[in-house]
Coordinates of N, CA and C in Angstrom, one line a residue:
X21 N 303.9 193.3 84.4 CA 304.6 192.5 85.5 C 303.0 193.3 86.0
X22 N 302.3 192.2 86.9 CA 301.2 192.5 87.5 C 301.4 193.5 89.1
X23 N 300.3 194.2 89.5 CA 300.8 195.0 90.8 C 301.1 194.2 91.9
X24 N 300.8 192.9 92.2 CA 301.2 192.2 93.2 C 302.7 191.5 92.7
X25 N 303.3 191.8 91.5 CA 304.6 191.3 91.4 C 304.8 189.8 91.2
X26 N 303.6 189.2 91.0 CA 303.4 187.9 90.9 C 302.8 187.4 89.2
X27 N 303.1 186.4 88.8 CA 302.7 186.1 87.5 C 301.4 185.3 87.4
X28 N 300.8 185.9 86.4 CA 299.1 185.4 86.2 C 299.2 184.2 85.3
X29 N 298.7 183.1 85.5 CA 298.4 182.0 84.6 C 297.4 182.3 83.7
X30 N 297.3 182.1 82.5 CA 296.6 182.5 81.4 C 296.2 181.0 80.7
X31 N 294.9 180.7 81.0 CA 294.3 179.5 80.1 C 293.0 180.0 79.4
X32 N 293.7 179.5 78.0 CA 292.6 179.9 76.8 C 291.4 178.7 77.0
X33 N 290.4 179.1 77.1 CA 289.2 178.3 76.8 C 288.9 178.7 75.3
X34 N 287.8 177.8 74.8 CA 286.9 178.0 73.4 C 286.5 179.1 73.4
X35 N 286.8 179.7 72.3 CA 286.4 180.9 71.9 C 286.7 182.2 72.6
X36 N 285.8 183.0 73.3 CA 286.5 184.2 73.8 C 286.5 183.6 75.3
X37 N 286.4 182.9 75.8 CA 286.6 182.6 77.3 C 288.2 182.3 77.7
X38 N 288.6 182.8 78.6 CA 289.8 182.9 79.4 C 289.6 183.0 81.0
X39 N 290.7 181.9 81.5 CA 291.0 181.7 82.9 C 292.0 182.6 83.4
X40 N 292.1 183.3 84.1 CA 293.4 184.0 85.2 C 293.6 183.4 86.4
X41 N 294.7 182.8 86.6 CA 294.7 182.5 87.9 C 296.0 183.0 88.5
X42 N 295.8 183.3 89.9 CA 297.3 183.7 90.6 C 296.8 183.6 92.5
X43 N 297.6 182.8 93.2 CA 297.8 182.9 94.5 C 296.3 181.6 94.8
X44 N 296.2 181.1 93.9 CA 295.2 179.8 94.4 C 293.9 180.3 94.1
X45 N 293.6 181.7 93.1 CA 292.4 182.1 92.8 C 292.1 182.1 91.4
X46 N 290.7 182.2 91.0 CA 290.8 182.1 89.5 C 289.3 183.0 89.4
X47 N 289.9 183.9 88.0 CA 289.0 184.5 87.5 C 288.4 184.2 86.0
X48 N 287.7 183.8 85.8 CA 286.9 183.6 84.1 C 286.3 184.7 83.8
X49 N 286.7 184.7 82.4 CA 285.8 185.9 81.6 C 285.2 185.2 80.2
X50 N 284.0 185.5 80.2 CA 283.0 185.1 79.4 C 283.0 183.7 78.9
X51 N 282.6 182.7 80.0 CA 282.1 181.6 79.7 C 280.9 181.3 78.7
X52 N 280.9 181.3 77.5 CA 279.5 181.6 76.4 C 279.3 180.2 76.2
X53 N 278.4 180.1 75.1 CA 278.1 178.9 74.6 C 278.9 178.0 73.8
X54 N 280.1 178.6 73.2 CA 280.8 178.3 72.5 C 281.9 177.4 73.4
X55 N 281.9 178.1 74.4 CA 283.0 177.2 75.8 C 282.7 176.0 76.0
X56 N 283.4 175.6 76.8 CA 283.4 174.1 77.7 C 282.3 174.3 78.6
X57 N 281.4 173.1 78.9 CA 280.5 173.2 79.5 C 280.8 173.7 81.2
X58 N 282.0 173.1 81.4 CA 282.7 173.6 82.8 C 283.8 174.6 82.8
X59 N 283.6 175.7 81.8 CA 284.3 176.8 81.7 C 284.4 177.6 82.9
X60 N 283.1 177.8 83.7 CA 283.4 178.6 84.9 C 283.3 177.6 86.3
X61 N 283.5 176.6 86.0 CA 283.6 175.5 87.4 C 284.9 175.9 88.0
X62 N 284.8 175.8 89.3 CA 286.1 176.3 90.1 C 286.3 177.7 89.9
X63 N 285.8 178.5 89.4 CA 285.8 180.0 89.3 C 285.7 180.6 91.0
X64 N 286.2 181.9 91.1 CA 286.0 182.3 92.5 C 285.5 183.7 91.9
X65 N 285.5 184.2 90.8 CA 284.9 185.2 90.2 C 284.7 185.1 88.6
X66 N 283.9 185.9 88.4 CA 283.5 185.5 86.7 C 283.2 186.9 86.1
X67 N 283.5 187.3 85.0 CA 283.1 188.5 84.4 C 282.7 188.1 82.9
X68 N 281.6 189.0 82.7 CA 280.9 189.0 81.5 C 280.9 190.4 80.9
X69 N 281.2 190.2 79.5 CA 281.3 191.4 78.7 C 280.2 192.0 78.2
X70 N 279.2 191.0 77.8 CA 277.9 191.4 77.0 C 276.9 190.1 77.0
X71 N 275.8 190.4 76.3 CA 275.0 189.3 76.3 C 274.8 188.4 75.0
X72 N 275.5 188.7 74.3 CA 275.3 187.3 73.2 C 275.7 186.3 73.7
X73 N 275.3 185.3 73.2 CA 275.6 184.0 74.0 C 276.9 183.0 73.4
X74 N 277.9 183.7 72.5 CA 278.9 183.2 72.7 C 279.6 183.7 74.1
X75 N 279.4 184.5 74.7 CA 280.0 185.0 75.9 C 279.1 185.3 77.0
X76 N 277.8 184.9 77.0 CA 277.0 184.8 78.1 C 276.2 183.5 77.8
X77 N 276.4 182.5 78.9 CA 275.6 181.3 78.8 C 275.1 181.2 80.1
X78 N 274.0 181.3 80.4 CA 273.4 181.2 81.5 C 273.9 179.9 82.4
X79 N 273.6 178.7 81.8 CA 274.0 177.6 82.1 C 275.4 177.3 82.7
X80 N 276.4 177.9 81.9 CA 277.9 177.8 82.4 C 277.9 179.0 83.8
X81 N 277.1 180.0 83.8 CA 277.3 180.5 84.8 C 276.7 180.1 86.3
X82 N 275.6 179.4 86.0 CA 275.2 178.5 86.8 C 276.1 177.6 87.5
X83 N 276.2 176.9 86.6 CA 277.4 175.9 86.9 C 278.8 176.3 87.7
X84 N 279.3 177.3 87.5 CA 280.2 178.0 88.4 C 279.6 178.5 89.6
X85 N 278.2 179.0 89.6 CA 278.1 179.7 91.0 C 277.7 178.5 91.9
X86 N 277.1 177.4 91.2 CA 276.5 176.3 92.3 C 277.8 175.7 92.9
X87 N 278.8 175.5 91.9 CA 279.8 174.6 92.4 C 280.8 175.2 93.3
X88 N 280.6 176.8 93.6 CA 281.6 177.5 94.4 C 280.6 178.4 94.9
X89 N 279.8 178.5 96.1 CA 279.0 179.1 96.9 C 279.7 180.7 97.2
X90 N 280.5 180.7 97.0 CA 281.2 182.3 97.4 C 281.7 182.7 95.8
X91 N 281.4 182.3 94.9 CA 281.6 182.9 93.5 C 280.5 184.0 93.3
X92 N 281.3 185.1 92.8 CA 280.6 186.2 92.2 C 280.8 186.4 90.7
X93 N 279.7 187.2 90.3 CA 279.5 187.7 88.8 C 279.7 189.2 88.8
X94 N 280.6 189.8 88.0 CA 280.7 191.2 87.6 C 280.1 191.4 86.3
X95 N 279.4 192.2 86.0 CA 278.7 192.5 84.2 C 277.9 193.4 84.2
X96 N 277.3 193.8 82.9 CA 276.8 194.9 82.9 C 275.1 194.5 82.8
X97 N 274.4 195.7 82.6 CA 272.8 195.7 83.6 C 272.2 194.2 82.7
X98 N 272.3 194.5 81.4 CA 271.6 193.4 80.4 C 271.7 192.0 80.8
X99 N 272.9 191.7 81.2 CA 273.2 190.1 81.7 C 272.9 190.1 83.5
X100 N 272.7 191.1 84.2 CA 272.8 191.0 85.5 C 271.3 190.8 85.5
X101 N 270.4 191.3 84.9 CA 268.9 191.3 85.1 C 268.4 189.8 84.7
X102 N 269.2 188.9 83.8 CA 268.9 187.8 83.7 C 269.1 186.8 84.7
X103 N 270.2 187.2 85.7 CA 270.6 186.0 86.5 C 270.7 186.4 88.0
X104 N 270.5 187.8 88.3 CA 270.3 188.0 89.5 C 269.6 187.6 90.5
X105 N 268.3 187.6 90.0 CA 267.1 186.7 90.8 C 267.7 185.8 91.8
X106 N 268.2 184.9 90.8 CA 268.5 183.4 91.5 C 270.1 183.5 92.1
X107 N 270.7 184.4 92.3 CA 271.7 184.6 92.8 C 271.8 185.8 93.7
X108 N 270.7 186.1 94.6 CA 270.7 187.5 95.4 C 272.4 187.8 96.0
X109 N 272.4 188.8 95.7 CA 273.9 189.2 96.5 C 275.1 189.0 95.6
X110 N 274.9 188.1 94.7 CA 276.4 187.6 94.0 C 276.8 188.1 92.7
X111 N 275.5 189.0 92.1 CA 276.0 189.4 90.8 C 275.8 191.0 91.1
X112 N 277.2 191.6 90.5 CA 277.2 192.8 90.5 C 277.2 193.2 89.2
X113 N 276.3 194.7 89.0 CA 276.5 195.4 87.6 C 277.5 196.7 87.7
X114 N 278.2 196.3 86.4 CA 279.3 197.6 86.4 C 279.1 198.0 84.9
X115 N 279.8 199.1 84.8 CA 279.8 200.2 83.3 C 281.0 200.7 83.4
X116 N 281.3 201.6 82.2 CA 282.6 202.3 82.0 C 283.1 203.2 83.2
X117 N 284.2 202.8 83.4 CA 284.9 203.6 84.6 C 285.0 203.0 85.7
X118 N 283.8 202.2 86.0 CA 284.0 201.6 87.4 C 285.6 200.6 87.7
X119 N 285.8 200.5 88.9 CA 286.9 199.4 89.5 C 286.4 198.6 90.6
X120 N 286.8 197.4 90.6 CA 286.4 196.7 91.9 C 287.5 195.6 91.9
X121 N 287.4 194.8 93.0 CA 288.4 193.6 93.0 C 287.7 192.4 93.1
X122 N 288.2 191.5 92.1 CA 287.4 190.3 92.2 C 288.6 189.1 91.9
X123 N 288.3 187.9 92.6 CA 289.1 186.9 92.7 C 290.8 187.4 93.3
X124 N 290.7 188.7 94.0 CA 292.2 189.2 94.2 C 292.8 189.8 93.2
X125 N 292.2 189.9 92.1 CA 292.6 191.1 90.8 C 292.0 192.3 91.0
X126 N 292.7 193.3 90.8 CA 292.2 194.7 90.5 C 291.5 195.1 88.9
X127 N 290.2 195.1 88.7 CA 289.7 195.3 87.5 C 289.1 196.4 87.5
X128 N 289.6 197.1 85.8 CA 288.7 198.4 85.5 C 288.2 198.2 84.6
X129 N 286.8 198.8 84.4 CA 285.9 198.4 83.1 C 286.1 199.5 82.1
X130 N 286.3 199.3 81.0 CA 286.6 200.0 79.9 C 285.3 199.6 78.8
X131 N 284.9 201.2 78.1 CA 283.9 200.6 77.0 C 282.4 200.7 77.4
X132 N 281.6 200.9 76.4 CA 280.4 201.1 76.7 C 279.6 200.2 75.3
X133 N 279.6 200.4 74.2 CA 278.9 199.8 72.9 C 279.9 198.5 72.6
X134 N 279.0 197.8 71.9 CA 279.3 196.5 71.2 C 279.6 197.2 69.8
X135 N 280.6 196.3 69.2 CA 281.2 196.9 67.6 C 279.8 197.0 66.7
X136 N 280.1 197.9 65.6 CA 279.0 197.6 64.7 C 279.2 196.5 63.7
X137 N 277.8 195.7 63.9 CA 277.8 194.6 63.1 C 277.4 194.9 61.8
X138 N 276.2 195.8 61.7 CA 275.8 196.4 60.3 C 274.7 197.6 60.8
X139 N 274.8 198.4 60.2 CA 274.0 199.6 60.5 C 272.6 199.4 60.7
X140 N 271.9 198.5 60.1 CA 270.6 197.9 60.5 C 270.3 197.4 61.7
X141 N 271.6 196.9 62.4 CA 271.5 196.1 63.7 C 271.5 197.1 64.6
X142 N 270.6 197.4 65.8 CA 270.7 198.4 66.8 C 272.1 197.6 67.7
X143 N 273.1 198.6 68.3 CA 274.1 198.0 68.9 C 273.7 198.0 70.5
X144 N 274.2 196.9 71.1 CA 274.0 196.5 72.5 C 275.1 197.2 73.4
X145 N 274.9 197.0 74.6 CA 276.1 197.7 75.4 C 277.3 196.5 75.5
X146 N 278.5 196.8 75.9 CA 279.5 195.7 75.9 C 280.8 196.7 76.5
X147 N 281.2 196.1 77.4 CA 282.4 196.5 78.5 C 283.5 195.7 78.5
X148 N 284.7 196.1 78.4 CA 286.0 195.4 78.2 C 286.6 195.6 79.9
X149 N 287.5 194.6 80.2 CA 288.0 194.4 81.6 C 289.7 194.5 81.2
X150 N 290.0 195.5 82.1 CA 291.6 195.4 82.2 C 291.7 195.0 83.7
X151 N 292.4 194.0 83.8 CA 292.8 193.2 84.9 C 294.1 193.4 85.2
X152 N 294.6 193.9 86.8 CA 295.7 194.4 87.3 C 296.4 195.1 86.6
X153 N 295.6 196.0 85.7 CA 296.5 197.0 84.8 C 297.4 196.6 83.8
X154 N 297.2 195.1 83.7 CA 298.2 194.3 82.7 C 297.5 193.7 81.3
X155 N 296.2 192.8 81.7 CA 295.6 192.2 80.8 C 294.4 192.6 80.3
X156 N 293.9 192.9 79.2 CA 292.8 193.3 78.5 C 291.9 192.4 77.8
X157 N 290.5 192.1 78.1 CA 289.6 191.5 77.4 C 288.6 192.6 77.0
X158 N 288.7 192.9 75.6 CA 287.9 193.9 75.2 C 286.3 193.6 75.0
X159 N 286.1 192.0 75.2 CA 284.6 191.6 74.7 C 284.7 192.1 73.2
X160 N 283.4 192.3 72.6 CA 283.3 192.6 71.0 C 283.2 193.9 70.9
X161 N 284.1 194.4 71.0 CA 284.6 195.8 70.8 C 286.1 195.9 70.6
X162 N 286.5 196.9 70.0 CA 287.9 197.5 69.6 C 288.1 198.6 70.3
X163 N 288.0 198.4 72.0 CA 288.2 199.5 72.7 C 289.6 199.5 73.0
X164 N 290.1 200.9 73.4 CA 291.3 201.3 73.7 C 291.7 201.8 75.1
X165 N 292.0 200.8 75.8 CA 292.1 201.4 77.3 C 292.8 203.1 77.3
X166 N 292.6 203.4 78.6 CA 293.4 204.8 78.7 C 294.6 204.8 79.2
X167 N 295.1 203.6 79.3 CA 296.6 203.3 79.9 C 297.2 202.1 79.2
X168 N 298.6 201.9 79.3 CA 299.3 200.8 78.9 C 298.7 199.4 79.2
X169 N 298.7 198.3 77.9 CA 298.4 197.1 78.2 C 299.6 196.5 77.8
X170 N 299.9 195.5 78.8 CA 301.0 194.3 78.7 C 300.4 193.2 77.5
X171 N 299.3 193.0 77.9 CA 298.8 191.6 77.1 C 297.1 191.9 76.7
X172 N 297.2 191.8 75.5 CA 295.6 192.0 74.7 C 295.3 190.7 74.6
X173 N 293.8 190.5 75.0 CA 293.1 189.4 74.2 C 292.6 189.9 73.1
X174 N 292.8 189.4 72.2 CA 292.7 190.1 70.6 C 291.5 189.4 69.8
X175 N 290.3 189.9 69.8 CA 289.2 189.2 69.0 C 289.6 189.1 67.5
X176 N 290.1 188.1 67.0 CA 290.5 187.8 65.9 C 289.7 187.5 64.6
X177 N 288.4 187.0 64.9 CA 287.5 187.1 63.9 C 286.0 186.8 64.1
X178 N 285.4 187.9 63.9 CA 284.0 188.0 64.3 C 283.2 188.4 63.0
X179 N 281.9 188.1 63.1 CA 281.0 189.2 62.1 C 281.2 190.7 61.9
X180 N 281.5 191.1 63.0 CA 281.8 192.8 63.1 C 283.3 193.2 62.8
X181 N 284.2 192.3 62.5 CA 285.4 192.9 62.0 C 286.2 192.2 60.9
X182 N 287.0 192.8 60.6 CA 288.0 192.3 59.5 C 289.6 192.5 59.7
X183 N 290.0 191.5 59.1 CA 291.9 191.6 59.5 C 292.3 193.1 59.6
X184 N 292.1 194.2 58.5 CA 292.5 195.3 59.0 C 292.5 195.8 60.0
X185 N 291.2 196.0 60.5 CA 291.0 196.3 61.6 C 291.7 195.9 63.1
X186 N 291.6 194.3 62.9 CA 292.2 193.7 64.1 C 293.7 194.3 64.1
X187 N 294.5 194.6 63.0 CA 295.7 194.9 63.0 C 296.0 196.2 63.4
X188 N 295.2 197.1 62.9 CA 295.1 198.5 63.5 C 294.8 198.5 65.0
X189 N 293.8 197.7 65.3 CA 293.5 197.7 66.7 C 294.6 197.4 67.7
X190 N 295.5 196.5 67.3 CA 296.8 195.8 67.9 C 297.9 197.1 67.6
X191 N 298.0 197.9 67.0 CA 298.6 198.8 66.7 C 298.3 199.9 67.7
X192 N 297.0 200.3 67.8 CA 296.5 201.4 68.8 C 296.7 201.1 69.8
X193 N 296.6 199.8 70.3 CA 296.7 199.3 71.9 C 298.1 199.6 72.4
X194 N 298.8 198.8 71.4 CA 300.4 198.6 71.7 C 300.8 197.7 72.8
X195 N 300.4 196.9 72.8 CA 300.5 195.6 73.7 C 302.0 195.1 74.0
X196 N 302.4 194.6 74.7 CA 303.6 193.8 74.5 C 303.4 192.7 73.7
X197 N 302.2 192.0 74.0 CA 301.8 190.8 73.1 C 300.4 190.5 73.2
X198 N 299.9 189.9 72.4 CA 298.5 189.4 71.8 C 298.1 188.2 71.8
X199 N 297.2 187.8 72.6 CA 296.6 186.5 72.4 C 295.5 186.5 71.6
X200 N 295.4 185.5 70.8 CA 294.0 185.2 70.3 C 292.8 184.8 70.9
X201 N 292.0 185.5 70.9 CA 290.6 185.4 71.2 C 289.3 185.1 70.1
X202 N 288.2 184.8 70.6 CA 287.0 185.0 69.4 C 287.5 184.4 68.2
X203 N 287.9 183.0 68.2 CA 288.5 182.5 67.0 C 287.5 181.3 66.8
X204 N 286.5 180.7 67.5 CA 285.8 179.6 67.2 C 285.4 179.6 65.6
X205 N 285.0 180.4 64.9 CA 284.7 180.6 63.7 C 285.8 180.5 62.6
X206 N 287.0 180.8 63.4 CA 288.2 180.6 62.3 C 288.5 179.1 62.2
X207 N 289.0 179.1 60.9 CA 289.2 177.5 60.3 C 290.6 177.5 60.5
X208 N 291.2 175.8 60.6 CA 292.9 175.9 60.4 C 293.3 176.5 59.0
X209 N 292.6 176.4 58.0 CA 293.0 176.9 56.8 C 293.4 178.5 57.0
X210 N 292.7 179.0 57.6 CA 292.8 180.7 57.7 C 293.9 181.2 58.9
X211 N 294.2 180.2 59.6 CA 295.0 180.1 61.0 C 296.6 181.0 60.7
X212 N 297.1 180.3 59.5 CA 298.4 180.6 59.2 C 298.3 182.2 58.4
X213 N 297.2 182.5 57.9 CA 297.1 183.7 57.3 C 297.1 184.5 58.2
X214 N 296.2 184.6 59.3 CA 295.9 185.3 60.4 C 297.1 185.7 61.0
X215 N 298.1 184.6 61.3 CA 299.1 184.3 62.2 C 299.8 185.3 61.5
X216 N 300.4 185.4 60.3 CA 301.4 185.9 59.5 C 301.0 187.2 59.3
X217 N 299.8 187.5 59.1 CA 299.7 189.2 59.0 C 299.6 189.8 60.2
X218 N 298.8 189.2 61.2 CA 298.9 190.2 62.7 C 300.2 190.3 63.1
X219 N 301.0 188.9 63.3 CA 302.2 189.2 63.4 C 303.4 190.0 63.1
X220 N 303.1 190.0 61.8 CA 304.1 190.8 61.1 C 303.7 192.2 60.9
X221 N 302.5 192.6 61.2 CA 302.0 194.2 61.0 C 301.5 194.8 62.5
X222 N 301.3 193.8 63.0 CA 300.6 194.3 64.2 C 301.4 195.3 65.2
X223 N 302.8 194.9 65.3 CA 303.9 195.7 66.1 C 304.0 195.1 67.2
X224 N 303.2 193.7 67.4 CA 303.3 193.1 68.9 C 303.6 191.6 68.7
X225 N 304.0 191.2 69.8 CA 304.2 189.6 69.9 C 302.8 189.0 69.7
X226 N 302.4 188.4 68.5 CA 301.1 187.6 68.3 C 301.3 186.2 68.6
X227 N 300.4 185.7 69.6 CA 300.4 184.4 70.2 C 299.1 183.8 70.4
X228 N 299.0 182.7 70.3 CA 298.1 181.8 70.0 C 298.0 180.6 71.1
X229 N 297.0 180.3 71.9 CA 297.0 179.2 72.6 C 295.7 178.3 71.9
X230 N 295.9 177.0 72.2 CA 294.6 176.0 71.9 C 293.9 175.7 73.1
X231 N 292.4 175.5 72.8 CA 291.9 175.7 74.2 C 292.5 174.5 75.1
X232 N 292.2 174.8 76.8 CA 293.2 174.1 77.5 C 294.4 174.2 77.6
X233 N 295.1 174.9 76.8 CA 296.4 175.2 77.1 C 296.6 176.7 77.8
X234 N 298.0 176.9 78.4 CA 298.0 177.7 79.6 C 299.5 178.5 78.9
X235 N 299.4 179.6 79.5 CA 301.1 180.3 79.5 C 300.8 181.3 80.8
X236 N 302.2 181.7 81.1 CA 302.2 182.7 82.3 C 302.7 184.1 81.8
X237 N 302.0 184.9 82.6 CA 302.1 186.4 82.2 C 303.0 187.1 83.2

């Protein structure tokens, strides 16, 4: 349950993007290249976990900020440097340990580095966002917050992970429920395998929304 004792509406967008809504306000996380062109339109606040294009798309962000002149962005320095000049005063740089309020949600920042893709590829910065102490979006890392999580946005398929790591991540975080994200590259043939193995071995309720589908948390 949220700190305001009101339910959050979660809407899945394509790949790693999600929209959280409560009290008429909307918070969008990671509207990237694989997400819908209007993924950030209507948002009061936007959070971006890191600079990879499947999480950060400048056109998506510009569309959201131009549609709502009061909308603001919170993100790490590498992303802020790319867009802050075009929207002065509306782009905020954050890092691990920071807390802030966005679109009426209390947000905590957890994590510092992207997961290892290959030892020969330098690691970039990556932060995860814990929203209202309840919903955690880790971006591209298997970051474990320092407090319990009700709902985990679970990156199920990426060049940097394998299903055993995904299962162990759910076990370590111990959420009540885990919703799939980072799934645009996962084919329909593979989904039943992931659903069965994560659901039976993860130790939490494992759920999946199709793009555009919503649930109440």
